[in-house]
Amino acid sequence: MKKYWITAILLSLAIVLAACGSAEEENTEQATESAEEVFTIGVIPAQTEGEMEEAMDKLQTYLSEELDREVKLDVYPNYNGVVEAMNYDKIDMAYLGPLTFVIANENSNAQAILTSLVDGEPFYRSYIITHVDNPWNSLEDLLENPGEIDFAFGDPNSTSGSLIPSIELKDRGVYESQQENEFNSVRNTSSHNATALTVQNKQVDAGAIDSAIYNQMVESGAIDAEQIKTIWESEELFQYPWAVRDSIDEETVEKLQEAFLAIEDQVILDAFGASGFTEATTEDYESIKQAAIKEGIIEE
């Protein structure tokens, strides 16, 4: 009889332990599924911190509703941080500059699915600007005596703030790199906003900037258009893309496109200097890819 009770107790204990193990395994699976359901988005900074925070909160809530799943949206401190997050599968989607996109496409096959519209067009340009008090009215004027010029680029990974103007200056024979050039000095301001203010405050003689961001800063009063003049502009560049990891399913891509195309919230639109959004493809950025190849940023 004693042996029977011992056997019964051991059997009951085994059942309890098995049940606990099953419950723990189920909880783990549920937690994993829950984590997988979160759709993560990384965004490069497009406006000042306060303006971005309100817009991103609204966009995060809106996309969570439209995708019927939790969306987590983070603004990264710089362009490169978003690319690295995409390369290492830390985010599902990213808003980045054209140059950073072609780098992400090269490294992790990220695919463009959307872009911004500015005044109804998916294009912008690179500007070189100077203060109105300066005598130069063209890039040719500026480069007559480059040794007297202090020049500013934006973020090194910026298309319009670095890549495109640096190619133009190379073609004109005055620039090879920040260490090798004919200017009095060359600096990176880290952002388009900083470049505009640096020129306005006469801390540099000229600087390269995104035309859409420049125009938006003028409209918002962040800079005084009467103190700045544009002395060079590039050909049209396709606007900043929203890109997804290549493993994102087509149904999710379609939901994202439909959601963005329907956005009318002015706070969200203003954060990206956009009048709306439209569909885009990776092929739309081929000219930027070729520019990056020319500069040795990516391999052919």
Phi, psi and omega in degrees: 000316180300319179296323180297315182294321178298316179298319180296317180297315180297321179295319179296318180298320180296321180294318180297314180297321179296319179295318178298317180297321180294320180295317179297319180296320179295318179297320179297317179297318179296320180295320179295315179299319180297318180295322181291334181286340180287125178261118187257137182231133175249138185231134172285150180294128180246336180225185178291163189304313182296316180295320180294320184299313180296315181295319182290325175299316179295316181294320179299314179296315181299313182292327177299320179290316184289325180272348182057043176200162181291132176244131177244122185239126181235138174268123181271154184289339182205172183299314187297327180299322179291318179298315180297320178298320178291318182299324183260021175057032178274343177226155180267333185215152181216145169254117185215170178287161179304318179294313180295331177294313182295332175292315179295324177295319179293319186277324186224012178061032174301146184239130178285137179231342183211159171210171181274154168252135174239117187053037176083000182240141180271036184230158171211183181222166169264132177250149162247124185241159177214170179283146183297338180287342180283151187280350187279134177242002178207166177294327177300317178299315182300322188270006177297324177225073185298334181294349179259002189257131169261119188245146180235128166261168176269225175295137180302336180264009180278138178291303185277337182269352182214299188302301186294313178294328179293325176295317179299317181290328175294316180298334179268002171078019182245359186212133172240319179197177178295334180271335184235099180198173183259005180282162174294320176201154176225134179223163170252127181272344179087343179203159178296318180302315181296322179298313181300315181291325178296321177290314181300323181274006177062031176278339171225165180276327182204158180206158180259139186209156174290127183297321181294318179291321177301310181297322179293321178295324177295313182297324182277350182085009180293331173226161182260111183299335181285350179259356185229143174229148179266125182249355176200145173219147182277178169290171182297138176242142179288138187300166182304131182268155163259124185234151179240157172299147184292350179271355180289130185290157185296326179298317179294320178300315180296320177297318179296315180297315179298319181295313182292321181295339181267357183293127176234356181296119186293329179296317179293313181299316182297328180298332181250010180059033188249151170264350179171188178231156178215163179290150178219163177230164178299327181295337179296343185252020182298322181294324177291321177299316180295324177294320179294324176294316180301324180274358180076017180284322172231158181270150180286000000 
